[in-house]
Amino acid sequence: MSVGSTHAGRFRPIRWVLVVAALLCAVAIVWMRNHTPDVAARSKPYVHAGERGQKVLARNFSAEVKTGSPKFARAYLLEARHSGEPPFRLASHGIWVSTVVSLEALEQPGTIGARLRSRNGRIYPAAGADRPFLPGTNLAGTVFSPGLPRSGVFFFELPPDQLEGLHMELFWDLHAPQPWDSVVDINLGLDPERTRTLLADASAELDLRP
């Protein structure tokens, strides 16, 4: 083998067209990664915004939060579950918030969940069906059937400093809005003045006995 042929094998000419193409591909990949929303962002629920007193349609249900909502109380007085017992007092370490709503399933039976979202993004789920125990009134865990609207109340416990700016979210699931599904978002109208007024008027012990 000659010296010339050895050098030719060691030093091959750079194909600049391929280098430029590779660089352009790398730039395109980086751009796509930075500008393509991730799966979580793409799968967020569809928000149907509304106000109190307005009927809002979602994928499989309709919801209306009544104009008088919400109401605050520091404790609830409930009927004793067993005869001969005194009334039961259900207190809160914070404040009880109740919202009156009218709900209707549209196509298939199921549960409609509810939660409150504070202005700083904190989430407060609705209390269970036994807090307070008011069958037919507390809507937590209720199964809704198509064409049979029901009115009732959702109850929540919140710290008093989280009341201002609350939004109520309703969704077709017991616990949280599902990806790509609907969520009804209702502004509860709790500006600073209204929040202070409702807190000042909050009952120390609201009687919920029939």
PDB file of C-alpha atoms in Angstrom:
ATOM      1  CA  MET A   1       0.000   0.000   0.000  1.00  0.00           C
ATOM      2  CA  SER A   2       1.385   3.405  -0.993  1.00  0.00           C
ATOM      3  CA  VAL A   3       1.707   6.366   1.328  1.00  0.00           C
ATOM      4  CA  GLY A   4      -0.800   8.314  -0.744  1.00  0.00           C
ATOM      5  CA  SER A   5      -3.442   5.659  -0.434  1.00  0.00           C
ATOM      6  CA  THR A   6      -2.872   5.470   3.353  1.00  0.00           C
ATOM      7  CA  HIS A   7      -3.456   9.202   3.795  1.00  0.00           C
ATOM      8  CA  ALA A   8      -6.538   9.009   1.605  1.00  0.00           C
ATOM      9  CA  GLY A   9      -7.990   6.330   3.916  1.00  0.00           C
ATOM     10  CA  ARG A  10      -7.282   8.354   7.039  1.00  0.00           C
ATOM     11  CA  PHE A  11      -8.598  11.693   5.887  1.00  0.00           C
ATOM     12  CA  ARG A  12     -11.947  11.455   4.138  1.00  0.00           C
ATOM     13  CA  PRO A  13     -13.583  14.680   2.918  1.00  0.00           C
ATOM     14  CA  ILE A  14     -16.241  16.132   5.269  1.00  0.00           C
ATOM     15  CA  ARG A  15     -19.693  16.039   3.748  1.00  0.00           C
ATOM     16  CA  TRP A  16     -20.970  19.408   4.919  1.00  0.00           C
ATOM     17  CA  VAL A  17     -24.453  18.794   3.554  1.00  0.00           C
ATOM     18  CA  LEU A  18     -24.929  15.898   6.011  1.00  0.00           C
ATOM     19  CA  VAL A  19     -23.500  17.916   8.900  1.00  0.00           C
ATOM     20  CA  VAL A  20     -25.840  20.822   8.240  1.00  0.00           C
ATOM     21  CA  ALA A  21     -28.795  18.441   7.922  1.00  0.00           C
ATOM     22  CA  ALA A  22     -27.956  16.815  11.263  1.00  0.00           C
ATOM     23  CA  LEU A  23     -27.696  20.212  12.952  1.00  0.00           C
ATOM     24  CA  LEU A  24     -31.034  21.285  11.521  1.00  0.00           C
ATOM     25  CA  CYS A  25     -32.659  18.074  12.779  1.00  0.00           C
ATOM     26  CA  ALA A  26     -31.267  18.666  16.269  1.00  0.00           C
ATOM     27  CA  VAL A  27     -32.568  22.242  16.272  1.00  0.00           C
ATOM     28  CA  ALA A  28     -36.001  21.027  15.117  1.00  0.00           C
ATOM     29  CA  ILE A  29     -36.170  18.401  17.874  1.00  0.00           C
ATOM     30  CA  VAL A  30     -35.292  20.957  20.557  1.00  0.00           C
ATOM     31  CA  TRP A  31     -37.874  23.412  19.198  1.00  0.00           C
ATOM     32  CA  MET A  32     -40.607  20.749  19.151  1.00  0.00           C
ATOM     33  CA  ARG A  33     -39.827  19.728  22.729  1.00  0.00           C
ATOM     34  CA  ASN A  34     -40.069  23.333  23.894  1.00  0.00           C
ATOM     35  CA  HIS A  35     -43.232  24.198  21.963  1.00  0.00           C
ATOM     36  CA  THR A  36     -45.287  20.989  22.164  1.00  0.00           C
ATOM     37  CA  PRO A  37     -47.526  20.869  25.261  1.00  0.00           C
ATOM     38  CA  ASP A  38     -46.986  17.829  27.462  1.00  0.00           C
ATOM     39  CA  VAL A  39     -49.637  15.154  27.931  1.00  0.00           C
ATOM     40  CA  ALA A  40     -50.873  16.663  31.201  1.00  0.00           C
ATOM     41  CA  ALA A  41     -51.440  20.044  29.571  1.00  0.00           C
ATOM     42  CA  ARG A  42     -53.215  18.539  26.565  1.00  0.00           C
ATOM     43  CA  SER A  43     -55.474  16.355  28.714  1.00  0.00           C
ATOM     44  CA  LYS A  44     -56.774  19.071  31.026  1.00  0.00           C
ATOM     45  CA  PRO A  45     -60.564  19.100  31.483  1.00  0.00           C
ATOM     46  CA  TYR A  46     -62.656  21.467  29.393  1.00  0.00           C
ATOM     47  CA  VAL A  47     -63.814  24.372  31.558  1.00  0.00           C
ATOM     48  CA  HIS A  48     -67.409  25.631  31.327  1.00  0.00           C
ATOM     49  CA  ALA A  49     -67.412  28.895  33.261  1.00  0.00           C
ATOM     50  CA  GLY A  50     -70.531  30.470  34.729  1.00  0.00           C
ATOM     51  CA  GLU A  51     -72.023  32.615  37.454  1.00  0.00           C
ATOM     52  CA  ARG A  52     -74.413  31.936  40.321  1.00  0.00           C
ATOM     53  CA  GLY A  53     -78.004  31.588  39.132  1.00  0.00           C
ATOM     54  CA  GLN A  54     -76.898  30.479  35.659  1.00  0.00           C
ATOM     55  CA  LYS A  55     -77.542  26.970  34.315  1.00  0.00           C
ATOM     56  CA  VAL A  56     -74.327  25.636  32.797  1.00  0.00           C
ATOM     57  CA  LEU A  57     -74.199  22.635  30.462  1.00  0.00           C
ATOM     58  CA  ALA A  58     -71.297  20.184  30.628  1.00  0.00           C
ATOM     59  CA  ARG A  59     -70.657  16.939  28.750  1.00  0.00           C
ATOM     60  CA  ASN A  60     -73.021  14.705  30.712  1.00  0.00           C
ATOM     61  CA  PHE A  61     -74.696  17.009  33.232  1.00  0.00           C
ATOM     62  CA  SER A  62     -76.086  20.452  33.868  1.00  0.00           C
ATOM     63  CA  ALA A  63     -75.447  22.507  36.989  1.00  0.00           C
ATOM     64  CA  GLU A  64     -76.852  25.641  38.543  1.00  0.00           C
ATOM     65  CA  VAL A  65     -75.431  27.147  41.731  1.00  0.00           C
ATOM     66  CA  LYS A  66     -78.203  29.142  43.363  1.00  0.00           C
ATOM     67  CA  THR A  67     -77.826  32.893  43.738  1.00  0.00           C
ATOM     68  CA  GLY A  68     -77.966  32.835  47.550  1.00  0.00           C
ATOM     69  CA  SER A  69     -74.892  30.601  47.767  1.00  0.00           C
ATOM     70  CA  PRO A  70     -72.630  30.297  49.609  1.00  0.00           C
ATOM     71  CA  LYS A  71     -73.558  30.461  53.277  1.00  0.00           C
ATOM     72  CA  PHE A  72     -71.180  30.253  56.239  1.00  0.00           C
ATOM     73  CA  ALA A  73     -71.625  28.638  59.654  1.00  0.00           C
ATOM     74  CA  ARG A  74     -69.274  27.760  62.488  1.00  0.00           C
ATOM     75  CA  ALA A  75     -71.233  24.665  63.527  1.00  0.00           C
ATOM     76  CA  TYR A  76     -74.345  22.701  62.528  1.00  0.00           C
ATOM     77  CA  LEU A  77     -76.993  21.421  64.919  1.00  0.00           C
ATOM     78  CA  LEU A  78     -78.387  18.093  63.711  1.00  0.00           C
ATOM     79  CA  GLU A  79     -81.117  15.744  64.786  1.00  0.00           C
ATOM     80  CA  ALA A  80     -79.915  12.825  66.910  1.00  0.00           C
ATOM     81  CA  ARG A  81     -79.607   9.578  64.962  1.00  0.00           C
ATOM     82  CA  HIS A  82     -81.082   7.570  67.863  1.00  0.00           C
ATOM     83  CA  SER A  83     -84.155   8.382  69.889  1.00  0.00           C
ATOM     84  CA  GLY A  84     -83.533   9.721  73.346  1.00  0.00           C
ATOM     85  CA  GLU A  85     -80.204  11.275  72.422  1.00  0.00           C
ATOM     86  CA  PRO A  86     -79.645  15.051  72.440  1.00  0.00           C
ATOM     87  CA  PRO A  87     -79.165  16.965  69.167  1.00  0.00           C
ATOM     88  CA  PHE A  88     -75.760  16.450  67.586  1.00  0.00           C
ATOM     89  CA  ARG A  89     -73.461  19.458  67.155  1.00  0.00           C
ATOM     90  CA  LEU A  90     -71.117  19.242  64.173  1.00  0.00           C
ATOM     91  CA  ALA A  91     -68.404  21.850  64.638  1.00  0.00           C
ATOM     92  CA  SER A  92     -65.586  22.835  62.295  1.00  0.00           C
ATOM     93  CA  HIS A  93     -62.002  23.769  63.059  1.00  0.00           C
ATOM     94  CA  GLY A  94     -62.445  26.440  60.387  1.00  0.00           C
ATOM     95  CA  ILE A  95     -65.709  27.519  58.818  1.00  0.00           C
ATOM     96  CA  TRP A  96     -68.494  25.542  57.173  1.00  0.00           C
ATOM     97  CA  VAL A  97     -69.354  26.660  53.633  1.00  0.00           C
ATOM     98  CA  SER A  98     -72.553  25.406  51.982  1.00  0.00           C
ATOM     99  CA  THR A  99     -73.760  25.844  48.416  1.00  0.00           C
ATOM    100  CA  VAL A 100     -77.253  25.086  47.117  1.00  0.00           C
ATOM    101  CA  VAL A 101     -77.201  23.567  43.642  1.00  0.00           C
ATOM    102  CA  SER A 102     -79.508  22.025  41.072  1.00  0.00           C
ATOM    103  CA  LEU A 103     -77.976  19.134  39.102  1.00  0.00           C
ATOM    104  CA  GLU A 104     -79.158  16.849  36.321  1.00  0.00           C
ATOM    105  CA  ALA A 105     -77.509  13.946  34.519  1.00  0.00           C
ATOM    106  CA  LEU A 106     -78.043  14.209  30.774  1.00  0.00           C
ATOM    107  CA  GLU A 107     -77.172  10.863  29.165  1.00  0.00           C
ATOM    108  CA  GLN A 108     -76.068   8.252  31.689  1.00  0.00           C
ATOM    109  CA  PRO A 109     -76.331   7.736  35.462  1.00  0.00           C
ATOM    110  CA  GLY A 110     -73.421   8.577  37.720  1.00  0.00           C
ATOM    111  CA  THR A 111     -72.067  10.804  40.447  1.00  0.00           C
ATOM    112  CA  ILE A 112     -71.287  14.512  40.268  1.00  0.00           C
ATOM    113  CA  GLY A 113     -68.443  15.667  42.472  1.00  0.00           C
ATOM    114  CA  ALA A 114     -67.826  19.139  43.864  1.00  0.00           C
ATOM    115  CA  ARG A 115     -64.899  21.065  45.287  1.00  0.00           C
ATOM    116  CA  LEU A 116     -63.902  24.636  46.063  1.00  0.00           C
ATOM    117  CA  ARG A 117     -60.802  26.309  44.639  1.00  0.00           C
ATOM    118  CA  SER A 118     -59.283  29.242  46.494  1.00  0.00           C
ATOM    119  CA  ARG A 119     -57.715  32.169  44.678  1.00  0.00           C
ATOM    120  CA  ASN A 120     -54.241  30.780  45.435  1.00  0.00           C
ATOM    121  CA  GLY A 121     -55.148  27.416  43.898  1.00  0.00           C
ATOM    122  CA  ARG A 122     -55.843  25.367  47.003  1.00  0.00           C
ATOM    123  CA  ILE A 123     -58.485  22.665  46.596  1.00  0.00           C
ATOM    124  CA  TYR A 124     -61.144  21.796  49.185  1.00  0.00           C
ATOM    125  CA  PRO A 125     -63.303  18.748  48.323  1.00  0.00           C
ATOM    126  CA  ALA A 126     -66.900  18.463  49.399  1.00  0.00           C
ATOM    127  CA  ALA A 127     -67.462  16.824  52.776  1.00  0.00           C
ATOM    128  CA  GLY A 128     -68.795  13.274  52.811  1.00  0.00           C
ATOM    129  CA  ALA A 129     -72.429  12.211  52.910  1.00  0.00           C
ATOM    130  CA  ASP A 130     -72.292  12.042  56.714  1.00  0.00           C
ATOM    131  CA  ARG A 131     -70.828  15.522  57.247  1.00  0.00           C
ATOM    132  CA  PRO A 132     -73.505  16.563  57.867  1.00  0.00           C
ATOM    133  CA  PHE A 133     -75.753  13.509  57.719  1.00  0.00           C
ATOM    134  CA  LEU A 134     -78.768  14.864  55.841  1.00  0.00           C
ATOM    135  CA  PRO A 135     -80.165  12.202  53.478  1.00  0.00           C
ATOM    136  CA  GLY A 136     -81.863  13.824  50.513  1.00  0.00           C
ATOM    137  CA  THR A 137     -80.170  17.154  51.186  1.00  0.00           C
ATOM    138  CA  ASN A 138     -76.420  16.494  51.279  1.00  0.00           C
ATOM    139  CA  LEU A 139     -75.619  15.633  47.648  1.00  0.00           C
ATOM    140  CA  ALA A 140     -72.184  14.097  48.278  1.00  0.00           C
ATOM    141  CA  GLY A 141     -72.074  10.628  46.692  1.00  0.00           C
ATOM    142  CA  THR A 142     -75.543  10.918  45.153  1.00  0.00           C
ATOM    143  CA  VAL A 143     -76.148   8.897  41.994  1.00  0.00           C
ATOM    144  CA  PHE A 144     -77.964  11.023  39.412  1.00  0.00           C
ATOM    145  CA  SER A 145     -80.221   9.512  36.754  1.00  0.00           C
ATOM    146  CA  PRO A 146     -80.827  11.130  33.354  1.00  0.00           C
ATOM    147  CA  GLY A 147     -83.907  13.324  33.197  1.00  0.00           C
ATOM    148  CA  LEU A 148     -84.332  13.480  36.976  1.00  0.00           C
ATOM    149  CA  PRO A 149     -82.937  16.803  38.220  1.00  0.00           C
ATOM    150  CA  ARG A 150     -82.222  17.133  41.927  1.00  0.00           C
ATOM    151  CA  SER A 151     -81.589  20.098  44.159  1.00  0.00           C
ATOM    152  CA  GLY A 152     -79.570  19.913  47.340  1.00  0.00           C
ATOM    153  CA  VAL A 153     -76.494  21.132  49.131  1.00  0.00           C
ATOM    154  CA  PHE A 154     -72.752  20.512  49.096  1.00  0.00           C
ATOM    155  CA  PHE A 155     -70.864  21.199  52.322  1.00  0.00           C
ATOM    156  CA  PHE A 156     -67.205  22.179  52.694  1.00  0.00           C
ATOM    157  CA  GLU A 157     -64.780  22.979  55.521  1.00  0.00           C
ATOM    158  CA  LEU A 158     -62.277  25.777  54.908  1.00  0.00           C
ATOM    159  CA  PRO A 159     -59.905  27.996  56.851  1.00  0.00           C
ATOM    160  CA  PRO A 160     -61.464  31.467  57.203  1.00  0.00           C
ATOM    161  CA  ASP A 161     -58.538  33.072  55.374  1.00  0.00           C
ATOM    162  CA  GLN A 162     -59.284  31.037  52.201  1.00  0.00           C
ATOM    163  CA  LEU A 163     -62.840  32.263  51.606  1.00  0.00           C
ATOM    164  CA  GLU A 164     -62.235  35.327  49.487  1.00  0.00           C
ATOM    165  CA  GLY A 165     -62.292  34.694  45.737  1.00  0.00           C
ATOM    166  CA  LEU A 166     -63.597  31.115  45.919  1.00  0.00           C
ATOM    167  CA  HIS A 167     -64.697  29.242  42.807  1.00  0.00           C
ATOM    168  CA  MET A 168     -66.827  26.115  42.852  1.00  0.00           C
ATOM    169  CA  GLU A 169     -65.977  23.255  40.500  1.00  0.00           C
ATOM    170  CA  LEU A 170     -68.457  20.497  39.556  1.00  0.00           C
ATOM    171  CA  PHE A 171     -67.444  17.436  37.545  1.00  0.00           C
ATOM    172  CA  TRP A 172     -68.629  14.012  36.399  1.00  0.00           C
ATOM    173  CA  ASP A 173     -66.765  11.961  38.976  1.00  0.00           C
ATOM    174  CA  LEU A 174     -66.776  11.554  42.726  1.00  0.00           C
ATOM    175  CA  HIS A 175     -63.249  12.791  43.448  1.00  0.00           C
ATOM    176  CA  ALA A 176     -61.762  15.035  40.734  1.00  0.00           C
ATOM    177  CA  PRO A 177     -62.258  16.189  37.118  1.00  0.00           C
ATOM    178  CA  GLN A 178     -61.094  13.546  34.661  1.00  0.00           C
ATOM    179  CA  PRO A 179     -58.739  14.239  31.712  1.00  0.00           C
ATOM    180  CA  TRP A 180     -60.471  15.499  28.570  1.00  0.00           C
ATOM    181  CA  ASP A 181     -63.805  15.690  30.451  1.00  0.00           C
ATOM    182  CA  SER A 182     -65.897  18.689  31.515  1.00  0.00           C
ATOM    183  CA  VAL A 183     -65.660  20.798  34.639  1.00  0.00           C
ATOM    184  CA  VAL A 184     -68.174  23.510  35.507  1.00  0.00           C
ATOM    185  CA  ASP A 185     -66.438  26.493  37.140  1.00  0.00           C
ATOM    186  CA  ILE A 186     -68.661  28.916  39.062  1.00  0.00           C
ATOM    187  CA  ASN A 187     -67.413  32.185  40.520  1.00  0.00           C
ATOM    188  CA  LEU A 188     -69.071  32.436  43.962  1.00  0.00           C
ATOM    189  CA  GLY A 189     -68.776  36.221  43.994  1.00  0.00           C
ATOM    190  CA  LEU A 190     -66.826  36.410  47.249  1.00  0.00           C
ATOM    191  CA  ASP A 191     -65.176  39.792  46.915  1.00  0.00           C
ATOM    192  CA  PRO A 192     -63.631  41.287  50.103  1.00  0.00           C
ATOM    193  CA  GLU A 193     -66.764  43.142  51.183  1.00  0.00           C
ATOM    194  CA  ARG A 194     -69.171  40.244  50.687  1.00  0.00           C
ATOM    195  CA  THR A 195     -66.757  37.845  52.381  1.00  0.00           C
ATOM    196  CA  ARG A 196     -66.517  40.064  55.461  1.00  0.00           C
ATOM    197  CA  THR A 197     -70.311  40.423  55.597  1.00  0.00           C
ATOM    198  CA  LEU A 198     -70.951  36.683  55.346  1.00  0.00           C
ATOM    199  CA  LEU A 199     -68.314  35.950  57.980  1.00  0.00           C
ATOM    200  CA  ALA A 200     -69.803  38.524  60.341  1.00  0.00           C
ATOM    201  CA  ASP A 201     -73.269  36.989  59.822  1.00  0.00           C
ATOM    202  CA  ALA A 202     -72.074  33.374  60.096  1.00  0.00           C
ATOM    203  CA  SER A 203     -74.204  31.471  62.565  1.00  0.00           C
ATOM    204  CA  ALA A 204     -72.386  30.121  65.616  1.00  0.00           C
ATOM    205  CA  GLU A 205     -74.695  27.091  65.464  1.00  0.00           C
ATOM    206  CA  LEU A 206     -76.971  26.743  62.450  1.00  0.00           C
ATOM    207  CA  ASP A 207     -79.948  24.480  63.166  1.00  0.00           C
ATOM    208  CA  LEU A 208     -80.411  21.986  60.331  1.00  0.00           C
ATOM    209  CA  ARG A 209     -83.017  19.853  62.077  1.00  0.00           C
ATOM    210  CA  PRO A 210     -86.274  19.279  60.149  1.00  0.00           C
TER     211      PRO A 210
END
